[in-house]
Short mmCIF file of C-alpha atoms and ligand atoms in Angstrom, two decimals:
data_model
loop_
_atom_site.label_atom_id
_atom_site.label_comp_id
_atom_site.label_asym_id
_atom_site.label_seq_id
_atom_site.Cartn_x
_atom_site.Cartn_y
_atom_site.Cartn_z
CA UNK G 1 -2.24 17.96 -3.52
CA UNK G 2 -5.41 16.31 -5.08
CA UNK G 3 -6.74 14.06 -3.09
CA UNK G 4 -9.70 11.34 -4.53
CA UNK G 5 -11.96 11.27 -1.26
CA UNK G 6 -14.71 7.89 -1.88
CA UNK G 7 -17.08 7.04 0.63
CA UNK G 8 -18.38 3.74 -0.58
CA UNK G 9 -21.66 2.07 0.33
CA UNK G 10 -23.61 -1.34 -0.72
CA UNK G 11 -24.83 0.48 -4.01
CA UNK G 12 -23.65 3.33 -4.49
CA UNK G 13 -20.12 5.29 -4.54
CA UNK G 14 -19.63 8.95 -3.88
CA UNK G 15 -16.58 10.67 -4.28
CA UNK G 16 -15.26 14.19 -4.21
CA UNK G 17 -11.61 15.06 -5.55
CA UNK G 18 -10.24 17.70 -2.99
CA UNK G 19 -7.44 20.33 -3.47
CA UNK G 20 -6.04 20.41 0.07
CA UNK G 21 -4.29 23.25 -1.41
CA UNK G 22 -7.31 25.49 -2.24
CA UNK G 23 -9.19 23.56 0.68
CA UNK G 24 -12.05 22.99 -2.08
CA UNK G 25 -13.65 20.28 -3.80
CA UNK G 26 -13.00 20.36 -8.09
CA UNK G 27 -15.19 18.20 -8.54
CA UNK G 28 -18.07 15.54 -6.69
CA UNK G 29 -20.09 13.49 -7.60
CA UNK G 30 -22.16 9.50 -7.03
CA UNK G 31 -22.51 6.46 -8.68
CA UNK G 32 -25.79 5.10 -8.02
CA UNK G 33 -27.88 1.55 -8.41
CA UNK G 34 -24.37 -0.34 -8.72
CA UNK G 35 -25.27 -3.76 -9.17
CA UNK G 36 -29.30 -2.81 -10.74
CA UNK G 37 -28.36 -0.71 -14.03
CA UNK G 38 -26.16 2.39 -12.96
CA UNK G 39 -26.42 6.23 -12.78
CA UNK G 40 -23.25 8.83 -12.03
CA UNK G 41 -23.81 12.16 -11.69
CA UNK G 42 -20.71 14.32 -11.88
CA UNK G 43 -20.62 18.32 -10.94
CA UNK G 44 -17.51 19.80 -12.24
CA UNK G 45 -16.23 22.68 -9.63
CA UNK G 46 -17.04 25.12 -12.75
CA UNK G 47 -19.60 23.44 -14.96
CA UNK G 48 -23.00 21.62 -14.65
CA UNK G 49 -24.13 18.86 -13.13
CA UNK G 50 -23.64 15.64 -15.96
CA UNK G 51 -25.68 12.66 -15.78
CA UNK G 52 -25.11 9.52 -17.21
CA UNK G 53 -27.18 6.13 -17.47
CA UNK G 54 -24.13 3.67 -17.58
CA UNK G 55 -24.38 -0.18 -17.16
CA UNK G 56 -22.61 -0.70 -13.96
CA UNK G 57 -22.52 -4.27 -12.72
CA UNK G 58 -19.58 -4.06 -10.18
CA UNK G 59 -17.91 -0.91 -8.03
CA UNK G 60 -15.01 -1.47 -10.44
CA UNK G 61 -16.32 -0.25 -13.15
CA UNK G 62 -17.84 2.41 -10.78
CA UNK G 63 -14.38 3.30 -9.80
CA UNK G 64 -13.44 3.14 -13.62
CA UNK G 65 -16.60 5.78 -14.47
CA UNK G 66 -15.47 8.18 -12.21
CA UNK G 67 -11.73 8.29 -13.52
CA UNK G 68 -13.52 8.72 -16.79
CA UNK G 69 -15.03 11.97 -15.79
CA UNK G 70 -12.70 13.22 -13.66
CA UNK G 71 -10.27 12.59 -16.76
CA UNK G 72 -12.87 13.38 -19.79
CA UNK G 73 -12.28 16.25 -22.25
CA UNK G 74 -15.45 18.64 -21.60
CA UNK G 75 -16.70 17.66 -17.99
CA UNK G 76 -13.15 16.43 -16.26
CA UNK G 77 -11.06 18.26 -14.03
CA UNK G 78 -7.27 16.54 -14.58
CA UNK G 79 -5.68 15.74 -17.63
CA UNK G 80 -4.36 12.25 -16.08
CA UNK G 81 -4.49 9.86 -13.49
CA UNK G 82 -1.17 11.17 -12.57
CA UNK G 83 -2.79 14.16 -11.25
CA UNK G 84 -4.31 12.00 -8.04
CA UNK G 85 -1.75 12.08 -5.77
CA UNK G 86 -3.53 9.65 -3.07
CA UNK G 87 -7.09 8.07 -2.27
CA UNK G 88 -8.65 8.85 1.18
CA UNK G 89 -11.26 5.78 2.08
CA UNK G 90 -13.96 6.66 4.23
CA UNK G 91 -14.41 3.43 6.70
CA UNK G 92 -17.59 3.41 8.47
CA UNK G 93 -16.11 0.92 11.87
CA UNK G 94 -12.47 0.77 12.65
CA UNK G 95 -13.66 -1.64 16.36
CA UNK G 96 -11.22 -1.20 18.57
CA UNK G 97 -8.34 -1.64 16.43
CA UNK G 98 -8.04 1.60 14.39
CA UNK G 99 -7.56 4.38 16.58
CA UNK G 100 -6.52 6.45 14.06
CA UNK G 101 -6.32 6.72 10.42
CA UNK G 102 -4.08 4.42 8.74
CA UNK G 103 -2.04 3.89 5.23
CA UNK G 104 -4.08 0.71 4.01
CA UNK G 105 -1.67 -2.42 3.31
CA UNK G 106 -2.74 -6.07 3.17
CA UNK G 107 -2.84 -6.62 6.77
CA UNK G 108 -4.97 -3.17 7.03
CA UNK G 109 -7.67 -4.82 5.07
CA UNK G 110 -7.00 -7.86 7.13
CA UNK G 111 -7.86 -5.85 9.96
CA UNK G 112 -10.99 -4.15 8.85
CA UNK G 113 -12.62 -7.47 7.42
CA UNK G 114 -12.35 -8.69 11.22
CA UNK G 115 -14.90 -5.88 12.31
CA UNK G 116 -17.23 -6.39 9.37
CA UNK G 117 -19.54 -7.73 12.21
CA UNK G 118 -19.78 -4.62 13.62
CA UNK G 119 -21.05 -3.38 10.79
CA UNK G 120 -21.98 -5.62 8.46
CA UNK G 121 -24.38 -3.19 6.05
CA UNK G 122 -20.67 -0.62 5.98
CA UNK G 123 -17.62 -2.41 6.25
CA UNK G 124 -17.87 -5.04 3.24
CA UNK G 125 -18.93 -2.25 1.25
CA UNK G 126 -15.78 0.36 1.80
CA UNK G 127 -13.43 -2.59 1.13
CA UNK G 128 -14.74 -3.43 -1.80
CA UNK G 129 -14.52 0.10 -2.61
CA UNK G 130 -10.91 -0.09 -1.20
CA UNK G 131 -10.36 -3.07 -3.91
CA UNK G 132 -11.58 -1.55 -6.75
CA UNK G 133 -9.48 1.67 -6.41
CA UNK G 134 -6.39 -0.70 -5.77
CA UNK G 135 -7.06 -2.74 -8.89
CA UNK G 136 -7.64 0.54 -11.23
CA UNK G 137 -5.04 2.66 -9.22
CA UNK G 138 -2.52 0.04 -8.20
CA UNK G 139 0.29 2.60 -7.36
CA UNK G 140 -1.64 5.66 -5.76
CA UNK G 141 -1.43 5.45 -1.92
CA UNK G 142 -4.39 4.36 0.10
CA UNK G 143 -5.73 5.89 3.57
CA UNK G 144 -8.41 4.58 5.43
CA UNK G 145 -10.43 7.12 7.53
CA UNK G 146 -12.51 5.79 10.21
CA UNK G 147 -15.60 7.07 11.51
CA UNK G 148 -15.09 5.48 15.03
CA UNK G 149 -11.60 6.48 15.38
CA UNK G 150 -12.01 9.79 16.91
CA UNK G 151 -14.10 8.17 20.11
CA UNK G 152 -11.31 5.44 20.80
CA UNK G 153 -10.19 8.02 23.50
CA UNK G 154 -13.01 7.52 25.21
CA UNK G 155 -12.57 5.92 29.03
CA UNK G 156 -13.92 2.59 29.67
CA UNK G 157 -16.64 4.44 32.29
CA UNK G 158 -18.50 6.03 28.80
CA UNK G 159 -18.28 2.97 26.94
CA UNK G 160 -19.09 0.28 28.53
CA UNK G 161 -22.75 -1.33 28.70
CA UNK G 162 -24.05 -2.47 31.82
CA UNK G 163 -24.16 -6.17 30.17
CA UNK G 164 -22.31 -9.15 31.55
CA UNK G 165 -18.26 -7.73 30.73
CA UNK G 166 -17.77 -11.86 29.16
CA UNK G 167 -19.75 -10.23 25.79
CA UNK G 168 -17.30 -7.09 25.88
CA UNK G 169 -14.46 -9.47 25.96
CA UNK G 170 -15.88 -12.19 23.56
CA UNK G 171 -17.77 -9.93 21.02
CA UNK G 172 -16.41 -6.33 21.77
CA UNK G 173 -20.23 -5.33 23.18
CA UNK G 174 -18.72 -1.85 23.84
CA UNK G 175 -20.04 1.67 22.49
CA UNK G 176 -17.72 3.15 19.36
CA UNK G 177 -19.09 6.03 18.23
CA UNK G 178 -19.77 7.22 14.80
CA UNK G 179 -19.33 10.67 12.93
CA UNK G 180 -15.56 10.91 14.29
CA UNK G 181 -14.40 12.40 11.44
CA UNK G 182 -17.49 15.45 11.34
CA UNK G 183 -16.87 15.58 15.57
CA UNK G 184 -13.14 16.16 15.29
CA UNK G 185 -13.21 18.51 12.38
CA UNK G 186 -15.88 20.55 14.03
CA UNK G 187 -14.40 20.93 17.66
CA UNK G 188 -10.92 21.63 15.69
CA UNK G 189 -13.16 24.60 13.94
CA UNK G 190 -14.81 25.41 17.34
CA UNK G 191 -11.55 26.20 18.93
CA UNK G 192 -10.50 28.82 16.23
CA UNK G 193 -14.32 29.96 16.04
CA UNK G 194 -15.11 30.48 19.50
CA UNK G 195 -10.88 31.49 20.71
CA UNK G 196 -10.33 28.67 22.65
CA UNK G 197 -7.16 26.87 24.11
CA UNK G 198 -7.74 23.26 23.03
CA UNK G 199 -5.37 21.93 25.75
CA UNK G 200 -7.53 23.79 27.99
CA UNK G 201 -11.56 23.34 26.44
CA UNK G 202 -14.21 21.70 26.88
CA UNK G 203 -16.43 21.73 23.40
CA UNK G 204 -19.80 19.75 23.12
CA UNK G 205 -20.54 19.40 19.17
CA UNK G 206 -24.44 18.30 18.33
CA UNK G 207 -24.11 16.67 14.77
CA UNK G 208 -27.00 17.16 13.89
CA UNK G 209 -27.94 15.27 10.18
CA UNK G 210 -30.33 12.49 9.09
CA UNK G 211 -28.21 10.41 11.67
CA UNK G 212 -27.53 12.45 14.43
CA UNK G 213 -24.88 12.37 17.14
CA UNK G 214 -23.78 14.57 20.16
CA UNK G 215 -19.83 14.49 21.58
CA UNK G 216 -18.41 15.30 24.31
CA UNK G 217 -14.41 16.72 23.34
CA UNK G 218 -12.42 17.51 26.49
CA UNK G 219 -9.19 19.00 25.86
CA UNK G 220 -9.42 17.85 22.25
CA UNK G 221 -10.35 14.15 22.76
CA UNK G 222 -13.72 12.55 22.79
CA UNK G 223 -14.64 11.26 26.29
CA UNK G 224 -18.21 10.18 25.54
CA UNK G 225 -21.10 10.04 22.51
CA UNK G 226 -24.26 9.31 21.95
CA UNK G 227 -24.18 6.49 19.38
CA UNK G 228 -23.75 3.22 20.43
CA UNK G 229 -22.04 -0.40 19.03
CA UNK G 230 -24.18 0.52 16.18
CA UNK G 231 -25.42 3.88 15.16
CA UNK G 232 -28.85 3.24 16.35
CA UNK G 233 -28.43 4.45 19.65
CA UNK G 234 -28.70 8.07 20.71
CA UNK G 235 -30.78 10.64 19.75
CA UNK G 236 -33.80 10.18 17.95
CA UNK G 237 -33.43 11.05 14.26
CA UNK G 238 -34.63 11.42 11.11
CA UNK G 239 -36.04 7.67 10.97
CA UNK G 240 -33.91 6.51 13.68
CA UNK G 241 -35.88 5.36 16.94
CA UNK G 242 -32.35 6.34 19.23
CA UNK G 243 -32.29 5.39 23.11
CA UNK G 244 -35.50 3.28 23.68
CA UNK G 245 -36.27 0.46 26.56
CA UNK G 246 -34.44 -2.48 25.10
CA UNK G 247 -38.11 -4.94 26.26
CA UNK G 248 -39.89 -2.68 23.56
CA UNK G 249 -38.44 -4.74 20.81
CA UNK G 250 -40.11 -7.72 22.15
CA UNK G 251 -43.23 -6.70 22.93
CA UNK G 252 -43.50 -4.97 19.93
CA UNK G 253 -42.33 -8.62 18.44
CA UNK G 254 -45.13 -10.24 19.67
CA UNK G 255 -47.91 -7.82 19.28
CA UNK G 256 -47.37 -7.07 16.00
CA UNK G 257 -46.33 -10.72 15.06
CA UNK G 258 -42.99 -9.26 13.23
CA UNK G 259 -39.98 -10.83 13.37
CA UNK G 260 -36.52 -9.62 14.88
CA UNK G 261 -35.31 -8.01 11.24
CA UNK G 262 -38.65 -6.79 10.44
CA UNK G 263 -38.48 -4.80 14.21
CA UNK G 264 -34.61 -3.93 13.28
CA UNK G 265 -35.99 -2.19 10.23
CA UNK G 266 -38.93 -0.44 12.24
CA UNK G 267 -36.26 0.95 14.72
CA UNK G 268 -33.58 2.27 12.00
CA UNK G 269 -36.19 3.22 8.83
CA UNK G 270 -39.79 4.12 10.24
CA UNK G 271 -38.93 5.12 13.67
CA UNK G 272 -37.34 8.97 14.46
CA UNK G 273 -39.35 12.31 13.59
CA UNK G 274 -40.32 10.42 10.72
CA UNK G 275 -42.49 7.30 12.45
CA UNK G 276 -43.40 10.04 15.57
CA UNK G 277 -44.89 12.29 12.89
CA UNK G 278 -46.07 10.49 10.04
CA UNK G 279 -45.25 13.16 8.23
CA UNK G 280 -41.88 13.10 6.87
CA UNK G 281 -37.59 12.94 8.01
CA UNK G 282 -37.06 16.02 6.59
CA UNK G 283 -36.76 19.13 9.15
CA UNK G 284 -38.32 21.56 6.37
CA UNK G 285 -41.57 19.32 5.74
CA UNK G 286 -41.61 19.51 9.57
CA UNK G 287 -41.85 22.64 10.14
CA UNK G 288 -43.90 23.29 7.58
CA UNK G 289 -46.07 20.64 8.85
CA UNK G 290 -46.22 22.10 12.18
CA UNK G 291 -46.38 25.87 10.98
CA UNK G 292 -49.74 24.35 8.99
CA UNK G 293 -51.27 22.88 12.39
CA UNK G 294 -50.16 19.17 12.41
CA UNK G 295 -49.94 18.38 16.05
CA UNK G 296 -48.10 15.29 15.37
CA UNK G 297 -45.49 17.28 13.45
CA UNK G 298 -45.40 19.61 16.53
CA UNK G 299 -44.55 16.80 18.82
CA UNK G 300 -41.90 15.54 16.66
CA UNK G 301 -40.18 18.61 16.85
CA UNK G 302 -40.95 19.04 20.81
CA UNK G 303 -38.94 15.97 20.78
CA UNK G 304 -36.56 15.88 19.10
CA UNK G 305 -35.09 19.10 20.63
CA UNK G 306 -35.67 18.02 24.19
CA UNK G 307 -33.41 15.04 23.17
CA UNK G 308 -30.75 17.10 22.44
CA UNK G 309 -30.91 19.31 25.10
CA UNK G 310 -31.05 16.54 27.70
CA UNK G 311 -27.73 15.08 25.84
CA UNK G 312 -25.89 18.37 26.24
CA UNK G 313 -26.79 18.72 30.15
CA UNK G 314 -25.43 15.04 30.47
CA UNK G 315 -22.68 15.83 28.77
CA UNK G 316 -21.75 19.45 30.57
CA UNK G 317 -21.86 16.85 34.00
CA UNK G 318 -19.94 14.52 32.12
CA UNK G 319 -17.08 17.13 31.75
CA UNK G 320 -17.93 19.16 34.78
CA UNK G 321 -18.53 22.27 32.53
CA UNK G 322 -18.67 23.35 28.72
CA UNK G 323 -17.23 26.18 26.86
CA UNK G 324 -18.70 26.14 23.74
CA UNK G 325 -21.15 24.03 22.12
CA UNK G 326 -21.16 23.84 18.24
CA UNK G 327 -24.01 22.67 15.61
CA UNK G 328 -23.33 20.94 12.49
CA UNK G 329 -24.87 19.14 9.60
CA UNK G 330 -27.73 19.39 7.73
CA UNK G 331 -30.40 20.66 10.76
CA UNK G 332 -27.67 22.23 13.14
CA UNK G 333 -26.64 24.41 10.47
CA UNK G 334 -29.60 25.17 8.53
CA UNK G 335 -32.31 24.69 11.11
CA UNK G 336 -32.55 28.01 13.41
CA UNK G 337 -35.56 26.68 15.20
CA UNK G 338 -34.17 23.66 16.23
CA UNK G 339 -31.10 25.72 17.82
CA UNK G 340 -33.80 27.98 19.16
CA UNK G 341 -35.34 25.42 20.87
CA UNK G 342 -32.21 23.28 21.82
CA UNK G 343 -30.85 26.83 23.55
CA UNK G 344 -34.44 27.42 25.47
CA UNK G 345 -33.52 24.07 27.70
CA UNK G 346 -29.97 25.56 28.51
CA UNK G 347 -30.31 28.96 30.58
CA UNK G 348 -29.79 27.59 33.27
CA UNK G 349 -25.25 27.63 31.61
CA UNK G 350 -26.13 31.26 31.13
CA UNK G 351 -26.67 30.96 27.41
CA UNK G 352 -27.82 33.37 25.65
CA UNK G 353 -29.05 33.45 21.76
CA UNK G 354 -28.91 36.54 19.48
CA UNK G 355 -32.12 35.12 17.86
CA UNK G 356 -31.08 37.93 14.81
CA UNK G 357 -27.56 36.06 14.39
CA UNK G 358 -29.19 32.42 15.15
CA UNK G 359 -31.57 33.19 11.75
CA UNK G 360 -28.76 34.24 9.61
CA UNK G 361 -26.36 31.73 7.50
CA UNK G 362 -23.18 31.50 7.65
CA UNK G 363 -20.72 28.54 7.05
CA UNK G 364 -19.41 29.57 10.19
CA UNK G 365 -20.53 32.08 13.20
CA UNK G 366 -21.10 32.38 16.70
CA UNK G 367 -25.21 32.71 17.67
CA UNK G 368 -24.49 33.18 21.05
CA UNK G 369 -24.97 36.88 22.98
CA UNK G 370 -20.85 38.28 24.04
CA UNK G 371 -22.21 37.78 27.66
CA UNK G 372 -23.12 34.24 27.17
CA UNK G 373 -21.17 32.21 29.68
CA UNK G 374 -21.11 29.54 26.90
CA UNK G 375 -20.15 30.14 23.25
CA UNK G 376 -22.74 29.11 21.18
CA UNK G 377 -21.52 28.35 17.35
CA UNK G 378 -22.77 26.72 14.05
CA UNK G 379 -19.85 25.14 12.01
CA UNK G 380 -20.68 23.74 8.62
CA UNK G 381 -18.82 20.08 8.84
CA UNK G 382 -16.91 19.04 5.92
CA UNK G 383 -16.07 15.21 6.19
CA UNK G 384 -14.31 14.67 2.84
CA UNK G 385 -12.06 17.78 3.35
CA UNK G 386 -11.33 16.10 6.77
CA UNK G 387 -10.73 12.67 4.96
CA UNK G 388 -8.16 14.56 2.48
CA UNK G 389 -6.57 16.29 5.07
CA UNK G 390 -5.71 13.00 7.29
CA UNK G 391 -4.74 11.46 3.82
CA UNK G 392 -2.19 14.76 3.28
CA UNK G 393 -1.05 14.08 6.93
CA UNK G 394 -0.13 10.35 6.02
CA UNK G 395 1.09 10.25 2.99
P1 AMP Z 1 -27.35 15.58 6.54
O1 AMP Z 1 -27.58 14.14 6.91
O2 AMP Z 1 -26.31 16.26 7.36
O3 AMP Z 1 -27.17 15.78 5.06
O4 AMP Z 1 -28.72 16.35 6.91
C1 AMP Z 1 -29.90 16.12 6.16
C2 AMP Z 1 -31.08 16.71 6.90
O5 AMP Z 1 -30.86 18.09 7.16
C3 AMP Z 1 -32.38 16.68 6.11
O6 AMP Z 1 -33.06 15.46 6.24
C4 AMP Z 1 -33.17 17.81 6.73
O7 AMP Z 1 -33.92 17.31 7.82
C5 AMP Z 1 -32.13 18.77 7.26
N1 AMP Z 1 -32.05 20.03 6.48
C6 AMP Z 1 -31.35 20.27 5.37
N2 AMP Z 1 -31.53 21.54 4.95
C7 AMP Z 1 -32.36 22.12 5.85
C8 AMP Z 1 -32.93 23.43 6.00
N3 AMP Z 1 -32.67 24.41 5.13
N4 AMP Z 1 -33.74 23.65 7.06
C9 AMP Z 1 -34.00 22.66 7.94
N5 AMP Z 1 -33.49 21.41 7.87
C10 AMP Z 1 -32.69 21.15 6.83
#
């Protein structure tokens, strides 16, 4: 089947048509600057990369640019619209109301509008998205995806705040979870990776990416995570600040005479490796950073992987044990160091690193020694081959 996969933000649209036969993309691509003047860049499975300044005032006529290429003579990759046999939405916060993914209908939509709150910079922006594929594609089935829906198995021990329970109840103050769709692909990888019963496992995946997020998966669910209500919480990452003292924002309030947006942006924009350092987000600038004697760079890094490691060792008690633990996205698969370090915390499992396998690449491989007590792999995550797949499943 092809499957149009279209994770859709404020300004921008990317989108990926996936043969869930072949398991590969045939073509991706991203509208950008919707709404300012408008770019798409298409990449044709077996041709260049096209782009194309193209006035684009609304995500319909985004939507309506991309059938255009995927359709087009020279850079397309289907004759017809016909050829799209459903369109898999990627939906940032599903509350506590999508525990799974879900065929969208009219009372679906309903449904997701009522947790725009949650996340008001992500949810208006996938159902517009969702609106301007139903308008251009009015009979191709839609599927909404969620990233939250993965962690709704999680018990109300791991998810609750220690806040009055009246704001739980009246504003559903709870934590969700994000990256669901990465976490459940990877720890369904993990399984066939590492050899492991899934009824019978207990999996810790570190997604590891410009947002970063750590799971817990026992026996195949999700029984706690590091991000929060909002993805802010957690680990620190690239420029997110992650688990601080909730008086900082205050006092940082008054003493720098900001105001609560202006300290919102601080904490999700200039905070992470990037604020710590002053260097940059980006792992390779890091490194290199650090490699060239920047102390600050150093520290960023010293961080950062202490983070991660103290995560894992609260989630081994949190599951009484862990089989394997995988790394994904952009650092955890292409960032040996970082597993390096991460691993150095965690001998006290009875890990153990082939450093030679930990600095090779492979999409997916086990870095861990064959006396390790824990399996140690890197998975690369694929979230829109995920998002086709539940769409497949559905439809
Ligand atoms: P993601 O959000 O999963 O796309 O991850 C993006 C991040 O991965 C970048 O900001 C980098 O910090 C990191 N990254 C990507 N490639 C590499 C690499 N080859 N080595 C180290 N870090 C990398």
């Amino acid at each position: 089947m092809k499957i149009l996969v279209i994770n859709c933000g404020s300004s921008s649209l990317k989108y990926q048509l996936i043969n869930t036969e072949t398991n590969t993309a045939d073509a991706v691509g991203l509208c950008e600057r919707i709404g300012i003047d408008g770019r798409i860049k298409h990449t044709p499975a077996n041709g260049e990369k096209v782009v194309k300044e193209e006035s684009m005032p609304t995500h319909e006529r985004a939507v309506e640019l991309v059938i255009e290429a995927l359709t087009d003579k020279e850079v397309g990759v289907i004759s017809s619209l016909d050829e799209i046999d459903a369109v898999g939405h990627r939906v940032v916060h599903g509350g506590e109301k999508f525990a799974k993914s879900t065929i969208i209908t009219d009372e679906v939509m309903q449904a997701i509008e009522e947790c725009n709150d949650l996340a008001p910079l992500h949810n208006p922006a996938n159902l517009i998205g969702i609106n301007a594929c139903k308008k251009l594609m009015p009979n191709v089935p839609m599927v909404a995806v969620f990233d939250t829906a993965f962690h709704q198995t999680m018990p109300s021990k791991a998810y609750l705040y220690g806040l009055p329970y009246e704001y739980y109840e009246k504003y559903g103050i709870r934590r969700y979870g994000f990256h669901g769709t990465s976490h459940s692909y990877v720890s369904n990888r993990t399984y066939e990776v590492a050899g492991l019963d899934k009824d019978n496992s207990k999996v810790i995946v570190c997604h590891l990416g410009n947002g970063a997020s750590i799971t817990a998966v026992l026996n195949g669910e999700s029984v706690d995570t590091s991000m929060g209500m909002t993805p802010l919480e957690g680990l620190i990452m690239g420029t997110r600040s992650g688990d601080i003292d909730p008086a900082i924002i205050e006092y940082i309030m008054k003493k720098e005479n900001k105001n609560i947006d202006e300290v919102q942006n601080i904490l999700n924009k200039e905070s992470g490796v990037y604020g710590l350092s002053g260097v940059s987000s980006d792992f390779r600038d890091l490194t290199q950073a650090s490699e060239e004697g920047n102390e600050r760079a150093k520290i960023a890094l010293e961080v950062y992987s202490y983070h991660v490691a103290k995560y894992i060792g609260s989630y081994v008690a949190a599951m009484n044990g862990v089989d394997a633990i995988a790394f994904t996205a952009g650092i955890g698969e292409n960032d040996e160091l970082v597993r390096r370090d991460v691993c150095s915390y965690l001998g006290y499992l009875g890990i153990n690193i082939d450093l030679e396998k930990n600095d090779s690449r492979e999409d997916e491989m086990i870095i861990s020694t064959p006396d390790s007590k824990v399996k140690v792999c890197v998975i690369a995550t694929n979230e829109e081959l995920a998002i086709a797949r539940e769409t497949v499943a559905l439809i």
